[in-house]
Short mmCIF file of C-alpha atoms and ligand atoms in Angstrom, two decimals:
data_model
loop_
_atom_site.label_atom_id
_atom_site.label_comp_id
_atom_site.label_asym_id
_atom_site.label_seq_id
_atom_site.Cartn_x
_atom_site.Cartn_y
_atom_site.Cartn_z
CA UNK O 1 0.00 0.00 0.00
CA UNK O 2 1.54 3.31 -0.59
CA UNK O 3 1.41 6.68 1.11
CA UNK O 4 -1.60 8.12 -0.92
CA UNK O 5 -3.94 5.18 0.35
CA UNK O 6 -3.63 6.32 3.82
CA UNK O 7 -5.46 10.23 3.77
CA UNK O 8 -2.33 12.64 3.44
CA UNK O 9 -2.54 15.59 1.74
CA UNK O 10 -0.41 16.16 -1.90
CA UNK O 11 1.98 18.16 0.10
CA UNK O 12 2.59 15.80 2.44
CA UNK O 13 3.21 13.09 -0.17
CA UNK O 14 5.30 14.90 -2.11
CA UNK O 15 7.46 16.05 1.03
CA UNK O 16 7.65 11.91 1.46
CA UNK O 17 8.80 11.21 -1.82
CA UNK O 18 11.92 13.81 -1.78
CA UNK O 19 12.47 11.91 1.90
CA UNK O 20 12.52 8.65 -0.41
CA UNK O 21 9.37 7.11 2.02
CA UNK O 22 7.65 5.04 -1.10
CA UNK O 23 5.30 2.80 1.08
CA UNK O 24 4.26 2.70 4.89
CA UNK O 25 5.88 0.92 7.79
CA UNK O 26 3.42 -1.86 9.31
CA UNK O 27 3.05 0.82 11.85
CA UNK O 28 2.40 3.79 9.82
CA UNK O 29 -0.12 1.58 7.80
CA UNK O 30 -2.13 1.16 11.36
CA UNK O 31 -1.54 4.18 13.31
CA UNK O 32 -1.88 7.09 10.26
CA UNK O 33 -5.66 6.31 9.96
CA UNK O 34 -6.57 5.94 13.46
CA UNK O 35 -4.70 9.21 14.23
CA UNK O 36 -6.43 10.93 11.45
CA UNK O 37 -9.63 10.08 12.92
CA UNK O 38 -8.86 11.19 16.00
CA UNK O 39 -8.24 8.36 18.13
CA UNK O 40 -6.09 8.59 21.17
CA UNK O 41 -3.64 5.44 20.20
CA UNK O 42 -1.38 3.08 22.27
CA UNK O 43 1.45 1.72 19.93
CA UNK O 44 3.93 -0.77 20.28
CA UNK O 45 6.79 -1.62 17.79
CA UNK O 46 10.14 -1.90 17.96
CA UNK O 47 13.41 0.07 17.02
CA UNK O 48 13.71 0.87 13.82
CA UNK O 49 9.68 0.13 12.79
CA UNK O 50 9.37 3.70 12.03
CA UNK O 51 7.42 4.86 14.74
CA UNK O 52 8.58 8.60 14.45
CA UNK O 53 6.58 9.48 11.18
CA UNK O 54 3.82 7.01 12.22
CA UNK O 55 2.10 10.56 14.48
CA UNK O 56 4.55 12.82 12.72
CA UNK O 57 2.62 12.71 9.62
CA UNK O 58 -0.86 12.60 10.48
CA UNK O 59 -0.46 15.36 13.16
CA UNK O 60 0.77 17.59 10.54
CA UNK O 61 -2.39 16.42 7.90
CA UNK O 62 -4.63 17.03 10.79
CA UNK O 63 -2.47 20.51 11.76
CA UNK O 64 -2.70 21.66 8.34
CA UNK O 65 -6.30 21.45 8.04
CA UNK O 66 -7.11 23.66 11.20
CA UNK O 67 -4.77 26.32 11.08
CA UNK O 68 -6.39 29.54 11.79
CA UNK O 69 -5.27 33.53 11.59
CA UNK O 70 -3.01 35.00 13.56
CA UNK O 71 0.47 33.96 15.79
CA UNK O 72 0.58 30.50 15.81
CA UNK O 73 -0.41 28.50 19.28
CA UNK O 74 1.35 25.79 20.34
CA UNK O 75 -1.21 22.70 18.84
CA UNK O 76 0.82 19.30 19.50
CA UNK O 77 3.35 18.50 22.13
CA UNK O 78 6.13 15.69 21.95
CA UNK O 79 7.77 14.49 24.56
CA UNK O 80 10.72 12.58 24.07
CA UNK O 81 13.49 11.07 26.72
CA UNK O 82 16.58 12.28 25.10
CA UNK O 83 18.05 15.27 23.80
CA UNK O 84 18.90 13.70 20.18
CA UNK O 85 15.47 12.22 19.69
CA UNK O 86 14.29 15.84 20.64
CA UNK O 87 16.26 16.92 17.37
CA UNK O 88 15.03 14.08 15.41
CA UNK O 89 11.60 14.11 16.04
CA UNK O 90 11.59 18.47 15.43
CA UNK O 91 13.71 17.18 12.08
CA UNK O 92 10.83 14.91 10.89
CA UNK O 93 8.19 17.71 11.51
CA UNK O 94 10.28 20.06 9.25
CA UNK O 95 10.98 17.67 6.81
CA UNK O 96 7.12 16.49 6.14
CA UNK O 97 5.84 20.20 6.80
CA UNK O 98 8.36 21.57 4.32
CA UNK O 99 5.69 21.55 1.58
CA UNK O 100 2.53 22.71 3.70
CA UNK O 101 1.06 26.03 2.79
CA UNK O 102 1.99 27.40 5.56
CA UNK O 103 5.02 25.77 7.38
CA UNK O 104 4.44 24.57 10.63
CA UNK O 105 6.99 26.47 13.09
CA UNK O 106 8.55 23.91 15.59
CA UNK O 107 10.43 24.50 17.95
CA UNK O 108 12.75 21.93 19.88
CA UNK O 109 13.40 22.16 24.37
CA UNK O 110 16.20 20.80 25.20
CA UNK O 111 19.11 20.23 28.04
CA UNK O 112 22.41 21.77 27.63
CA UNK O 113 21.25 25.66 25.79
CA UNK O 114 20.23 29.13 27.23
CA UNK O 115 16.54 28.33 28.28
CA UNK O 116 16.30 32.03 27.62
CA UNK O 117 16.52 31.50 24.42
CA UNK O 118 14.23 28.56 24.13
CA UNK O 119 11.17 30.44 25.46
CA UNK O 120 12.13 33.28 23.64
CA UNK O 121 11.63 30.69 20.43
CA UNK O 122 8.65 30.17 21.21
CA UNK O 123 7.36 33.41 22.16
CA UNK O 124 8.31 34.14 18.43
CA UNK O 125 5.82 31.50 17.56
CA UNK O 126 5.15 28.58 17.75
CA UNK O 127 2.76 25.33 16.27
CA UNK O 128 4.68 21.96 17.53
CA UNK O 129 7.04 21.66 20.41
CA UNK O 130 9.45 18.77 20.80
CA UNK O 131 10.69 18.53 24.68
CA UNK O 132 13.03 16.26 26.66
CA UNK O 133 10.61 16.66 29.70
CA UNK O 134 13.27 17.87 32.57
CA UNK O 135 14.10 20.69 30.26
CA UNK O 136 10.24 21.43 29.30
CA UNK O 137 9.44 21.77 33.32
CA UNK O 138 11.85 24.06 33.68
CA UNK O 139 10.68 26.00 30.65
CA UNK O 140 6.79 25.48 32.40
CA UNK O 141 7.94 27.09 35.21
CA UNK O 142 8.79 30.30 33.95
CA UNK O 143 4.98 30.96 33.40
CA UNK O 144 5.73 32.22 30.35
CA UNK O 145 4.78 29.51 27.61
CA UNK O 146 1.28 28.76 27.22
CA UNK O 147 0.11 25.59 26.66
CA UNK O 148 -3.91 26.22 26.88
CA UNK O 149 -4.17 25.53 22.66
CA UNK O 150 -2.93 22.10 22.92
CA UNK O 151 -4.65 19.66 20.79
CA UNK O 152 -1.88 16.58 20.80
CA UNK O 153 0.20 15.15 23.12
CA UNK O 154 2.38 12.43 22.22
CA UNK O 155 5.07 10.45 24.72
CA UNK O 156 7.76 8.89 22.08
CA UNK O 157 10.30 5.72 23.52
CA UNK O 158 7.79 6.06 26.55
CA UNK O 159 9.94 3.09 28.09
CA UNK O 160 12.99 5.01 28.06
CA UNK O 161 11.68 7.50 30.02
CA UNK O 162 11.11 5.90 33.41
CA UNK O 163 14.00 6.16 35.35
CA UNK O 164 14.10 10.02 34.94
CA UNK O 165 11.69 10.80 38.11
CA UNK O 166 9.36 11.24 35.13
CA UNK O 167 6.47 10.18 36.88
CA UNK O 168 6.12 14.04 38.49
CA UNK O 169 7.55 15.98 35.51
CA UNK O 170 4.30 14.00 33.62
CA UNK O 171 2.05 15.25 36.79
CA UNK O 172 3.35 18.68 35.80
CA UNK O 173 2.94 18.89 32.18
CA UNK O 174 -0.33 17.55 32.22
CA UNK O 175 -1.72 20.64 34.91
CA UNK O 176 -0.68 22.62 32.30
CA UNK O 177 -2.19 21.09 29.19
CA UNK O 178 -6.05 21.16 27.89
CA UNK O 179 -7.73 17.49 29.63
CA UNK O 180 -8.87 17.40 26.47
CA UNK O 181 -6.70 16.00 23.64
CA UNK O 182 -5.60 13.88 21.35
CA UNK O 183 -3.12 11.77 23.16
CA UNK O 184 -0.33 8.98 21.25
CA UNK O 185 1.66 6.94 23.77
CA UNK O 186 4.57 5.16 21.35
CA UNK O 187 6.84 2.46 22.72
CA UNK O 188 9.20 -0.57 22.40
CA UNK O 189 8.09 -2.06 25.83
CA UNK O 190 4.80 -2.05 27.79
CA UNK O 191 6.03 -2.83 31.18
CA UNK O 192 3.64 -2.26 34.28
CA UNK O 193 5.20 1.45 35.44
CA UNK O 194 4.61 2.68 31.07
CA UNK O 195 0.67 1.49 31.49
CA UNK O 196 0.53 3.05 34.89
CA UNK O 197 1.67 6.02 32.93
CA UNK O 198 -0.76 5.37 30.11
CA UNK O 199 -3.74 5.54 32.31
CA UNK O 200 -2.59 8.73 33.58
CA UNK O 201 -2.61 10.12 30.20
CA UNK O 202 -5.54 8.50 27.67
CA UNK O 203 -8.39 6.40 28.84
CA UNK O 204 -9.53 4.49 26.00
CA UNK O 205 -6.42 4.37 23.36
CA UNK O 206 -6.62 1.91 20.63
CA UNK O 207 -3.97 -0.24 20.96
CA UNK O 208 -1.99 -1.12 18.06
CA UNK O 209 0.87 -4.23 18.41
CA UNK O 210 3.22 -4.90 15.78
CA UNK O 211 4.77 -8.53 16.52
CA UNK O 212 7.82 -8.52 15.23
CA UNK O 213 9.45 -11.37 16.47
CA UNK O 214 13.21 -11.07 15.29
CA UNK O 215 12.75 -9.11 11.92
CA UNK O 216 15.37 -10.27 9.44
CA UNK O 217 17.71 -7.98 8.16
CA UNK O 218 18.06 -8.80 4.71
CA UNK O 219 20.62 -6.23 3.26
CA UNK O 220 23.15 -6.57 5.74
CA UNK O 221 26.09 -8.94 5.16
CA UNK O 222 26.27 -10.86 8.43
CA UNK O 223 30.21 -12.06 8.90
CA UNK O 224 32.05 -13.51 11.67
CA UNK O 225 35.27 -13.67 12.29
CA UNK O 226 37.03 -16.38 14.87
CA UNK O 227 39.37 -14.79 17.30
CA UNK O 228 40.56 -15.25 20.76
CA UNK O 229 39.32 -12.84 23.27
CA UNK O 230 42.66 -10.37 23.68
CA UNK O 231 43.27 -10.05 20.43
CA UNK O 232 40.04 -8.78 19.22
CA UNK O 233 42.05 -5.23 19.44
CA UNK O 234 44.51 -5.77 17.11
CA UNK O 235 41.92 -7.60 14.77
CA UNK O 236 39.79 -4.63 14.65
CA UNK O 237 42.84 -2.30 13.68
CA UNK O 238 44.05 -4.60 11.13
CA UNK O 239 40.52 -4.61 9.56
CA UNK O 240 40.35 -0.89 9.89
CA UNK O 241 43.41 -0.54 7.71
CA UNK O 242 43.17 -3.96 5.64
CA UNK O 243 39.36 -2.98 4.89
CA UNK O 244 39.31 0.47 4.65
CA UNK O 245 36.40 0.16 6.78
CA UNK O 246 34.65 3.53 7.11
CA UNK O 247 31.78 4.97 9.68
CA UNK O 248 32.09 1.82 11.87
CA UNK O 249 30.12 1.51 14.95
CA UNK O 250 31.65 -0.87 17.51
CA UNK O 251 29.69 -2.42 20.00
CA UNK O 252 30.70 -3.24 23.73
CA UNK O 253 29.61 -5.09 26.89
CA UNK O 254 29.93 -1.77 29.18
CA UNK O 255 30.53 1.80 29.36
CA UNK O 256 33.96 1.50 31.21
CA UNK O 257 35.45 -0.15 27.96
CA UNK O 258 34.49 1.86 25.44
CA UNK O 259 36.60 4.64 27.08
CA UNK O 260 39.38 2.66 27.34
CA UNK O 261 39.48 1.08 24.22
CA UNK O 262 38.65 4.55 22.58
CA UNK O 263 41.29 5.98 23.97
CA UNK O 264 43.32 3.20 22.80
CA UNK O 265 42.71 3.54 19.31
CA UNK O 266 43.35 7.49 19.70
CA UNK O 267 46.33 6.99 20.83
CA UNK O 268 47.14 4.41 17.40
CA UNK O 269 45.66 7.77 15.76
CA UNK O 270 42.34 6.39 14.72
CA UNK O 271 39.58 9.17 14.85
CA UNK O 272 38.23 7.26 17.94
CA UNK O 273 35.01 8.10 20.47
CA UNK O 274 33.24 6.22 23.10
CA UNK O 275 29.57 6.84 23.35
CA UNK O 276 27.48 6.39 26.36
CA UNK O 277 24.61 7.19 28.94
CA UNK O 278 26.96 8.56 31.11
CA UNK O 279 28.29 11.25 28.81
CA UNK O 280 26.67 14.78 29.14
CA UNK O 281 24.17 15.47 26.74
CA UNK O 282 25.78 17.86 25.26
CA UNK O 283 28.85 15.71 24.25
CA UNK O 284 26.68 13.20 23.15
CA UNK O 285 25.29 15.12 20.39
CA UNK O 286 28.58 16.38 19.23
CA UNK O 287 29.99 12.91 19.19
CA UNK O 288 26.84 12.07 16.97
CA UNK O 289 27.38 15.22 15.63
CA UNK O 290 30.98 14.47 14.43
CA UNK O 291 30.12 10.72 13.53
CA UNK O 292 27.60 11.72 10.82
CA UNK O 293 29.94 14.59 9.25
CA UNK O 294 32.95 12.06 9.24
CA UNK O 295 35.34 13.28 11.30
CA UNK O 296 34.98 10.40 13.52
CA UNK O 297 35.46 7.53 12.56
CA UNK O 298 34.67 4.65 14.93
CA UNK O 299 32.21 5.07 17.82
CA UNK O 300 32.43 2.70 20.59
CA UNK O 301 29.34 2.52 21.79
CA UNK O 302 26.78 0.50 24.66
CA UNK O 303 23.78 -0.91 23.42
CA UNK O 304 21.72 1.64 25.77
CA UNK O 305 23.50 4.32 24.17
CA UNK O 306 22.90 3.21 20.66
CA UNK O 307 19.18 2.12 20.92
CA UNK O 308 16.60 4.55 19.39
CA UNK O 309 18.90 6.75 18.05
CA UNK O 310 18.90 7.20 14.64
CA UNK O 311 22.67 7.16 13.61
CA UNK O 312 22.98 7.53 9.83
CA UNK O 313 25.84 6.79 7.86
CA UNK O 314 27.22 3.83 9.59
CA UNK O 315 28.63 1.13 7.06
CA UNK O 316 29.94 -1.64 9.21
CA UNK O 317 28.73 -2.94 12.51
CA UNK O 318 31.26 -4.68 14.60
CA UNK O 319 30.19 -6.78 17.60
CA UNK O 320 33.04 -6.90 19.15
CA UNK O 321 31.12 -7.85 22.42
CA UNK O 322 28.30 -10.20 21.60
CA UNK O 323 25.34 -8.93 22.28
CA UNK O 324 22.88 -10.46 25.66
CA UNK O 325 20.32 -11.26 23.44
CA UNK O 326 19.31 -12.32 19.55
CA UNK O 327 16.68 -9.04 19.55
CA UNK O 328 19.93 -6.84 20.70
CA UNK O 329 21.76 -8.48 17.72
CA UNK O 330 19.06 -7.31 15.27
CA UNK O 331 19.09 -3.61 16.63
CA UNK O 332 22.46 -3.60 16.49
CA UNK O 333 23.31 -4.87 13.11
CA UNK O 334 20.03 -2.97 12.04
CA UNK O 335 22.11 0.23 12.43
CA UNK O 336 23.69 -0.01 9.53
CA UNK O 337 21.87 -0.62 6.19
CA UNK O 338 19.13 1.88 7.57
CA UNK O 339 16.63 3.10 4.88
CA UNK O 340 18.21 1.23 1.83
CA UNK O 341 21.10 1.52 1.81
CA UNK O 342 23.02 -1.37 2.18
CA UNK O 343 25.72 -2.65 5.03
CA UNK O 344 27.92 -5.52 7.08
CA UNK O 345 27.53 -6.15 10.26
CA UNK O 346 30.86 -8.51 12.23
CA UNK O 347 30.63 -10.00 15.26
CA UNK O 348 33.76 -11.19 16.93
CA UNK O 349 33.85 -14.87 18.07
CA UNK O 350 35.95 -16.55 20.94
CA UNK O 351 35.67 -19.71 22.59
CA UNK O 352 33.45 -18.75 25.04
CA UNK O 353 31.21 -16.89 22.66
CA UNK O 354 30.79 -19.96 20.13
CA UNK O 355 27.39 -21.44 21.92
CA UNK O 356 25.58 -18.05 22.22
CA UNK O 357 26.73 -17.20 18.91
CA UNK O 358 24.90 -20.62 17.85
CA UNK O 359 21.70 -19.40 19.56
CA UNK O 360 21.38 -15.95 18.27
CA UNK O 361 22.04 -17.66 14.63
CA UNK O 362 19.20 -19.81 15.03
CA UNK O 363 16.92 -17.47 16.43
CA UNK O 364 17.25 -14.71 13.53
CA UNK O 365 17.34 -17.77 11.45
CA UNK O 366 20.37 -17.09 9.66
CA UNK O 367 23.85 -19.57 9.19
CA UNK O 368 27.35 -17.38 9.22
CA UNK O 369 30.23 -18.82 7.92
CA UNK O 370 33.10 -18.66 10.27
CA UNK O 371 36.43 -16.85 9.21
CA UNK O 372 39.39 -16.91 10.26
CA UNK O 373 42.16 -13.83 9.37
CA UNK O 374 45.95 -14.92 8.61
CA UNK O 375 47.93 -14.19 11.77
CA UNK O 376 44.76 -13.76 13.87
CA UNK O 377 43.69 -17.25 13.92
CA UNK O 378 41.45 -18.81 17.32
CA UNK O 379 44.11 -20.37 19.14
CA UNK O 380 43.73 -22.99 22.22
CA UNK O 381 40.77 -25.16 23.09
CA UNK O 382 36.62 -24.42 23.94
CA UNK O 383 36.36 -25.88 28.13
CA UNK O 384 35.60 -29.28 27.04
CA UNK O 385 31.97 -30.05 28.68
CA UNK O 386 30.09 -33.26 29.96
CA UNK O 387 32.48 -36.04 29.56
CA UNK O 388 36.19 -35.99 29.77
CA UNK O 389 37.85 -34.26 33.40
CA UNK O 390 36.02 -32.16 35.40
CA UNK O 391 36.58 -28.66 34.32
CA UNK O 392 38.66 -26.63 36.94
CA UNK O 393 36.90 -24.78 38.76
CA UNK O 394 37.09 -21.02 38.06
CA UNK O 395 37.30 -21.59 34.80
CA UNK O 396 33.85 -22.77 33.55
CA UNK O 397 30.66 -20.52 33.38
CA UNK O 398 29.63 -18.51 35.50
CA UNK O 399 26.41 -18.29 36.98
CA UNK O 400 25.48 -15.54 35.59
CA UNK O 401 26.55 -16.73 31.74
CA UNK O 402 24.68 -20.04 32.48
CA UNK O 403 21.42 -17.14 33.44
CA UNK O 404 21.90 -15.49 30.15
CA UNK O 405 22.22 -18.77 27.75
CA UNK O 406 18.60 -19.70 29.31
CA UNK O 407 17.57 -16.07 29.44
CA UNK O 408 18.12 -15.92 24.84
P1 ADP H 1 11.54 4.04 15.56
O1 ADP H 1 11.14 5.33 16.22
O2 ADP H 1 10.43 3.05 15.50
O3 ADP H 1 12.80 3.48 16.15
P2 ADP H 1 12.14 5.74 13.33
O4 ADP H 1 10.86 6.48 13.23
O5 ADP H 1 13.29 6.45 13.97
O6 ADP H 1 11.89 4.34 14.04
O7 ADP H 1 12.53 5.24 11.86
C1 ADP H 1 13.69 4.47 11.65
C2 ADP H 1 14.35 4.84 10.32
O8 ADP H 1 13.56 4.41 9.22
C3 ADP H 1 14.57 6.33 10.13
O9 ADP H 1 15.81 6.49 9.49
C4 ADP H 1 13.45 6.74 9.22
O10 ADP H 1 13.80 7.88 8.46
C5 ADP H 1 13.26 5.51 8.35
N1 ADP H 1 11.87 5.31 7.90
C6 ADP H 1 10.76 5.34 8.68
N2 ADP H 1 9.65 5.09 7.97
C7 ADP H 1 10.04 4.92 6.68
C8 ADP H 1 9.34 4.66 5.45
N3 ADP H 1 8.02 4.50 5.41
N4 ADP H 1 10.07 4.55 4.32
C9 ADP H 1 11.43 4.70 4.37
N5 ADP H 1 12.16 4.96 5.49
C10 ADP H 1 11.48 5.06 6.64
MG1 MG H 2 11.52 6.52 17.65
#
């Protein structure tokens, strides 16, 4: 089904087409309609399913038809958990409002600039505004923005929003918002604390599920290479320089590494960042910043870091920690080859890494060839299990790697 089945204005589709969006997510396909006819609407899909333009759109079809005369009033409020979403969700309504009659002005709150400046944006006018919610209190509680117009309020990545003491900053924004509304809850993960959430917000959304058990990434080449565990390092430099390898996103077991092994690879002058929660917002976005205009090269990254965001560009994918689980695996490797284009994914295999390997192949249903690389080659022996000695102890699984091979 394309775009034009689902009720968007000409502008709108046009806008799409320079954007290159030919047909509807499975999400877009459900939610667009519902939106446009004013349901309030509970959706669930995963990373990557497109969820962004799925209210983007038809809150700008629905915008678009009720403008009125005069300075614009803020109509539709997104909330979002982080500061680059923020930016990507106030992108999308720019991009798909670029061919509107009149241009929707939106306006983005974030962390980390002059708040001055922020409610002086939107004192200049404005239709949409896109808010990491700590930021938008503190913008609330200037008394100076008023929020009496609104007509949509949408909570995007709801589930990464709960350890944030969001809970009150949602009590806050809501005494200052219109009870009634058009309200869009999206989300990767219903746990119980999101539908407690929920119920504060809508009453009777239609909920909207898109299974996806483990999507299949078809345009990615999937490779794995056989190494032991300490020297994945120089592996990874050798197929830096061997294969030219460009934009590569490296992914890591926990924040503490991906410092030191960026600062590793500085040092071997790579153009070399780590990227994680823990970083301030602000360097965060420059990092992201500096990835997408090339002047960094590899990102070392945490899968909490990476999930959500949308980082363009990247061409290879290297797991140079497995991931936990086979769902992790697809969101990683589904950061590269985003929107077309295509890309390779490599995950790093030792030993110890050989049976969970075997499970996240079966689960995405796919069969990887393993490689070997000339002076890199898996040395020593798996820990023999069942018969044969005893292993020693210390030296087999630990409780906690025994957990996560049931947990996958
Ligand atoms: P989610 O919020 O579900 O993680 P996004 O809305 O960020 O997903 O979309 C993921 C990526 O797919 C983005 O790069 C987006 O531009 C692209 N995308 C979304 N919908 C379409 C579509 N219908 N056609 C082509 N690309 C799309
Ligand atoms: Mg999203």
């Amino acid at each position: 089904m394309p775009f034009s089945k689902l009720g968007l204005s000409p502008q709108i589709q046009s806008a799409l087409k320079k954007s290159g969006f030919i047909t509807p997510t499975p999400i877009q396909e459900e939610v667009i309609p519902l939106v446009l006819n004013h349901h309030d609407v509970m959706a669930m899909a995963q990373t990557g399913s497109g969820k962004s333009a799925a209210f983007v759109l038809p809150i700008l079809e629905l915008w678009s038809k009720s403008v009125s005369e005069g300075k614009p009033k803020i109509k539709a409020l997104v909330v979002t958990p982080t500061r680059e979403l923020t930016l990507q969700v106030a992108d999308a309504f720019n991009t798909f409002g670029a061919d509107l009659k009149r241009e929707p002005k939106v306006v983005s709150i974030i962390g980390g600039e002059s708040i001055g400046d922020q409610i002086y944006a939107i004192q200049q006018g404005c239709d949409i505004l896109v808010a990491t919610s700590g930021r938008l209190l503190d913008v609330l509680t200037k008394k100076q923005t008023n929020l009496s117009h609104l007509e949509f309020l949408v909570l995007d990545e709801a589930d990464k929003m709960l350890n944030l003491g969001f809970s009150q900053e949602l009590d806050a924004i809501l005494e200052a918002i219109p009870q009634k509304r058009q309200n869009l809850l999206f989300s990767a993960t219903y746990p119980q604390k999101i539908l407690d959430i929920a119920s504060k917000i809508t009453q009777n959304p239609i909920r909207v599920n898109i299974e996806q058990d483990v999507p299949t990434v078809e345009s990615v080449v999937q490779r794995a290479i056989e190494v032991n565990r300490e020297n994945r390092g120089p592996l990874l430099r050798h197929l830096l320089d061997t294969e030219k390898l460009e934009q590569v996103l490296v992914f890591m077991a926990n924040k503490r590494a991906t410092d030191n092994i960026a600062a590793k690879f500085k040092k071997y002058g790579y153009k070399a960042e780590s990227f994680h929660g823990d970083l301030f917002q602000d360097e965060r976005t420059l990092t992201l910043d500096e990835f997408k205009a090339k002047k960094i090269r590899i990102l070392f990254a945490t899968d909490i870091a990476a999930r959500g965001l949308d980082i363009e560009n990247v061409s290879c994918v290297i797991n140079f920690d497995l991931p936990r689980s086979p769902t992790d695996y697809v969101h990683r490797i589904g950061r590269t080859a985003r929107a077309g284009r295509s890309g390779m994914a490599i995950s790093f295999i030792s030993h110890e890494d050989r049976a969970h390997f075997g499970i996240i192949q079966k689960r995405c249903k796919v069969n990887i060839a393993m490689e070997q690389i000339e002076g890199f080659e898996l040395k020593g022996e798996a820990a023999i299990k069942g018969k044969g000695p005893q292993p020693i102890k210390g030296k087999g699984k630990s409780k906690k790697d025994k957990a996560r091979e049931k947990r996958v």
